[in-house]
Amino acid sequence: LGWTHEEVLTAIVSKYISSYKDLPVALYQIQTKFRNEARAKSGLLRGREFLMKDLYSFHASEEDLFTYYERVKGAYFNVFRRCGLDAIYTLSGGGDFTMQNTHEFQVLSEGGEDTVFYCSNLKCRYAENKEISQLKEGEKCPTCGAGEVARGNAIEVGNIFPLGTKYSEAFGLEYADENGAKKLVVMGSYGIGVSRLMATIVEMYHDDYGIMWPTPVAPFYIHLLDIGLQKEDGDMPSADAIYKNLLAWGKEVLYDDRIDKQAGEKFADADLIGLPLRIVVSKRT
């Protein structure tokens, strides 16, 4: 049961990298992960099983690693923005398996278990995780000097790690440079917990009746409800006909054509699922 894959990917890559011409290379590792989570709670936000998108990169130098690091940072910001989330790039502790501090993407939320200190200046947004931070709420930002430091609960939706040569040393992952000299490969690691990301979106987009999916990440765009007009009735188009037309137009449709459910049940289920657009078809609508 895998909980992280730095070792596995380093061992695999060592079979294929021998020269500087083989670098850089980046490999995705996407699968269900398992953690002996002592505080499993909050549904998908903190569970012992979750879907993870990992990315591991291998480089000839630290300079090349950090060039790629910035590319991943930008890509992750784009992902979270499209998901409707305002992620804050947050400095965090590196532990004993990275070459320096790491970075987290944190979303401010009352339901978050992390605590971050962040600059209130939207043009700055410098942030640190409470675990490493010496910042204090209300003081001036040490980076821009304009905004005040604020404190908030947050949910971590992604992270990036400059691993350096720790795993290269352990597995003998080396390459020959232009002069034939042997050097250690420099590594980076990057991750988004996909199931946790989905739970975070729901945490940020819901009301008292259920989910309110942002359009880019909704499982369907349209929820079509048939309320007693599944077949044609005179000039009135049937729910079936509307469904076929929507599919022909390339729309993603969830069609509730259940005949054993009353209108109230269908409306309640539609509120719970929370798709962006609802179309109700009945003899009066």
Short mmCIF file of N, CA, C and O in Angstrom, two decimals, residues 73-128:
data_model
loop_
_atom_site.label_atom_id
_atom_site.label_comp_id
_atom_site.label_asym_id
_atom_site.label_seq_id
_atom_site.Cartn_x
_atom_site.Cartn_y
_atom_site.Cartn_z
N LYS A 73 4.69 25.54 -10.40
CA LYS A 73 3.97 26.51 -9.56
C LYS A 73 2.91 27.24 -10.38
O LYS A 73 1.75 27.35 -9.96
N GLY A 74 3.29 27.73 -11.55
CA GLY A 74 2.33 28.42 -12.40
C GLY A 74 1.21 27.53 -12.88
O GLY A 74 0.03 27.93 -12.92
N ALA A 75 1.55 26.28 -13.23
CA ALA A 75 0.54 25.33 -13.68
C ALA A 75 -0.46 25.01 -12.57
O ALA A 75 -1.67 24.93 -12.80
N TYR A 76 0.06 24.84 -11.35
CA TYR A 76 -0.82 24.55 -10.22
C TYR A 76 -1.76 25.72 -9.94
O TYR A 76 -2.95 25.53 -9.65
N PHE A 77 -1.24 26.93 -10.00
CA PHE A 77 -2.11 28.10 -9.81
C PHE A 77 -3.24 28.10 -10.84
O PHE A 77 -4.40 28.40 -10.52
N ASN A 78 -2.92 27.75 -12.09
CA ASN A 78 -3.95 27.69 -13.14
C ASN A 78 -4.99 26.63 -12.82
O ASN A 78 -6.19 26.84 -13.02
N VAL A 79 -4.55 25.47 -12.34
CA VAL A 79 -5.47 24.38 -11.99
C VAL A 79 -6.44 24.85 -10.90
O VAL A 79 -7.66 24.71 -11.03
N PHE A 80 -5.90 25.41 -9.83
CA PHE A 80 -6.76 25.81 -8.71
C PHE A 80 -7.68 26.96 -9.11
O PHE A 80 -8.83 27.01 -8.67
N ARG A 81 -7.18 27.87 -9.94
CA ARG A 81 -8.01 28.98 -10.39
C ARG A 81 -9.19 28.45 -11.21
O ARG A 81 -10.33 28.91 -11.04
N ARG A 82 -8.95 27.51 -12.08
CA ARG A 82 -10.02 26.93 -12.89
C ARG A 82 -11.01 26.15 -12.03
O ARG A 82 -12.17 25.99 -12.41
N CYS A 83 -10.56 25.66 -10.89
CA CYS A 83 -11.45 24.96 -9.96
C CYS A 83 -12.24 25.93 -9.09
O CYS A 83 -13.05 25.49 -8.25
N GLY A 84 -12.01 27.23 -9.28
CA GLY A 84 -12.74 28.22 -8.49
C GLY A 84 -12.14 28.48 -7.13
O GLY A 84 -12.82 29.01 -6.25
N LEU A 85 -10.87 28.12 -6.94
CA LEU A 85 -10.24 28.25 -5.63
C LEU A 85 -9.15 29.32 -5.67
O LEU A 85 -8.37 29.40 -6.63
N ASP A 86 -9.09 30.13 -4.62
CA ASP A 86 -8.06 31.15 -4.47
C ASP A 86 -6.96 30.56 -3.59
O ASP A 86 -7.01 30.65 -2.36
N ALA A 87 -5.97 29.95 -4.22
CA ALA A 87 -4.90 29.28 -3.47
C ALA A 87 -3.79 30.27 -3.14
O ALA A 87 -3.41 31.10 -3.96
N ILE A 88 -3.28 30.16 -1.92
CA ILE A 88 -2.20 31.02 -1.46
C ILE A 88 -0.92 30.18 -1.41
O ILE A 88 -0.88 29.11 -0.79
N TYR A 89 0.13 30.67 -2.06
CA TYR A 89 1.43 30.00 -2.09
C TYR A 89 2.11 30.21 -0.75
O TYR A 89 2.43 31.34 -0.37
N THR A 90 2.32 29.12 -0.01
CA THR A 90 2.69 29.22 1.40
C THR A 90 4.00 28.50 1.70
O THR A 90 4.16 27.32 1.36
N LEU A 91 4.91 29.20 2.34
CA LEU A 91 6.18 28.61 2.75
C LEU A 91 5.93 27.63 3.89
O LEU A 91 5.21 27.93 4.84
N SER A 92 6.56 26.45 3.80
CA SER A 92 6.34 25.42 4.81
C SER A 92 7.66 24.74 5.13
O SER A 92 8.64 24.85 4.39
N GLY A 93 7.68 23.99 6.23
CA GLY A 93 8.88 23.26 6.61
C GLY A 93 9.17 22.14 5.64
O GLY A 93 8.27 21.53 5.07
N GLY A 94 10.44 21.84 5.47
CA GLY A 94 10.83 20.82 4.50
C GLY A 94 11.00 19.44 5.06
O GLY A 94 11.05 18.46 4.33
N GLY A 95 11.10 19.30 6.38
CA GLY A 95 11.36 17.98 6.94
C GLY A 95 12.78 17.55 6.64
O GLY A 95 13.65 18.34 6.31
N ASP A 96 13.02 16.24 6.71
CA ASP A 96 14.38 15.74 6.53
C ASP A 96 14.63 15.15 5.15
O ASP A 96 15.66 14.53 4.91
N PHE A 97 13.68 15.32 4.21
CA PHE A 97 13.89 14.70 2.91
C PHE A 97 13.93 15.72 1.77
O PHE A 97 13.88 15.38 0.61
N THR A 98 14.01 17.02 2.10
CA THR A 98 14.13 18.03 1.07
C THR A 98 15.40 18.85 1.30
O THR A 98 15.97 18.85 2.38
N MET A 99 15.80 19.60 0.27
CA MET A 99 17.02 20.37 0.35
C MET A 99 16.81 21.71 1.04
O MET A 99 17.77 22.38 1.41
N GLN A 100 15.56 22.14 1.18
CA GLN A 100 15.25 23.41 1.84
C GLN A 100 13.75 23.42 2.14
O GLN A 100 13.11 22.39 2.12
N ASN A 101 13.20 24.61 2.44
CA ASN A 101 11.77 24.70 2.70
C ASN A 101 10.96 24.27 1.49
O ASN A 101 11.41 24.37 0.34
N THR A 102 9.75 23.81 1.75
CA THR A 102 8.84 23.42 0.68
C THR A 102 7.74 24.47 0.57
O THR A 102 7.71 25.46 1.31
N HIS A 103 6.83 24.27 -0.37
CA HIS A 103 5.74 25.22 -0.57
C HIS A 103 4.41 24.48 -0.67
O HIS A 103 4.33 23.43 -1.30
N GLU A 104 3.39 25.06 -0.04
CA GLU A 104 2.04 24.51 -0.06
C GLU A 104 1.11 25.49 -0.77
O GLU A 104 1.36 26.70 -0.78
N PHE A 105 0.04 24.95 -1.34
CA PHE A 105 -1.02 25.78 -1.88
C PHE A 105 -2.20 25.66 -0.92
O PHE A 105 -2.81 24.60 -0.79
N GLN A 106 -2.49 26.75 -0.20
CA GLN A 106 -3.48 26.75 0.86
C GLN A 106 -4.70 27.58 0.47
O GLN A 106 -4.58 28.66 -0.10
N VAL A 107 -5.88 27.04 0.77
CA VAL A 107 -7.14 27.74 0.52
C VAL A 107 -7.75 28.11 1.86
O VAL A 107 -8.03 27.23 2.69
N LEU A 108 -7.96 29.40 2.10
CA LEU A 108 -8.54 29.85 3.36
C LEU A 108 -9.95 29.30 3.54
O LEU A 108 -10.79 29.43 2.64
N SER A 109 -10.20 28.68 4.68
CA SER A 109 -11.51 28.09 4.95
C SER A 109 -11.65 27.87 6.45
O SER A 109 -10.70 27.44 7.12
N GLU A 110 -12.84 28.13 6.97
CA GLU A 110 -13.10 27.89 8.39
C GLU A 110 -12.93 26.41 8.73
O GLU A 110 -12.60 26.05 9.86
N GLY A 111 -13.17 25.54 7.73
CA GLY A 111 -13.04 24.11 7.96
C GLY A 111 -11.62 23.59 7.85
O GLY A 111 -11.39 22.39 8.04
N GLY A 112 -10.66 24.47 7.58
CA GLY A 112 -9.28 24.03 7.42
C GLY A 112 -8.61 23.68 8.73
O GLY A 112 -8.88 24.30 9.76
N GLU A 113 -7.72 22.71 8.67
CA GLU A 113 -6.99 22.28 9.87
C GLU A 113 -5.62 22.92 9.96
O GLU A 113 -4.99 22.87 11.02
N ASP A 114 -5.13 23.48 8.87
CA ASP A 114 -3.86 24.21 8.91
C ASP A 114 -4.11 25.66 9.33
O ASP A 114 -5.21 26.19 9.15
N THR A 115 -3.08 26.28 9.86
CA THR A 115 -3.12 27.70 10.18
C THR A 115 -2.01 28.39 9.41
O THR A 115 -0.86 27.95 9.46
N VAL A 116 -2.36 29.46 8.69
CA VAL A 116 -1.35 30.18 7.91
C VAL A 116 -1.38 31.66 8.29
O VAL A 116 -2.42 32.21 8.66
N PHE A 117 -0.21 32.28 8.23
CA PHE A 117 -0.07 33.72 8.35
C PHE A 117 0.20 34.25 6.94
O PHE A 117 1.13 33.77 6.27
N TYR A 118 -0.58 35.24 6.51
CA TYR A 118 -0.47 35.69 5.12
C TYR A 118 -0.62 37.20 5.04
O TYR A 118 -1.26 37.83 5.89
N CYS A 119 -0.02 37.76 4.00
CA CYS A 119 -0.09 39.20 3.78
C CYS A 119 -1.46 39.56 3.22
O CYS A 119 -1.92 38.95 2.25
N SER A 120 -2.09 40.58 3.80
CA SER A 120 -3.42 41.00 3.34
C SER A 120 -3.38 41.78 2.04
O SER A 120 -4.42 42.03 1.42
N ASN A 121 -2.20 42.18 1.61
CA ASN A 121 -2.03 42.89 0.34
C ASN A 121 -2.16 41.88 -0.80
O ASN A 121 -1.33 40.98 -0.95
N LEU A 122 -3.22 42.01 -1.62
CA LEU A 122 -3.49 41.03 -2.67
C LEU A 122 -2.38 40.97 -3.72
O LEU A 122 -2.24 39.96 -4.41
N LYS A 123 -1.60 42.05 -3.85
CA LYS A 123 -0.50 42.04 -4.81
C LYS A 123 0.72 41.30 -4.27
O LYS A 123 1.66 41.02 -5.01
N CYS A 124 0.70 40.99 -3.00
CA CYS A 124 1.83 40.30 -2.36
C CYS A 124 1.45 38.87 -2.00
O CYS A 124 1.96 37.92 -2.55
N ARG A 125 0.55 38.73 -1.00
CA ARG A 125 0.05 37.44 -0.53
C ARG A 125 1.16 36.50 -0.03
O ARG A 125 1.03 35.27 -0.11
N TYR A 126 2.26 37.07 0.45
CA TYR A 126 3.28 36.23 1.04
C TYR A 126 2.66 35.50 2.23
O TYR A 126 1.89 36.05 3.00
N ALA A 127 3.01 34.20 2.38
CA ALA A 127 2.38 33.41 3.44
C ALA A 127 3.35 32.38 3.99
O ALA A 127 4.23 31.89 3.29
N GLU A 128 3.15 32.07 5.26
CA GLU A 128 3.93 31.02 5.93
C GLU A 128 2.99 30.14 6.74
O GLU A 128 2.01 30.61 7.33
#
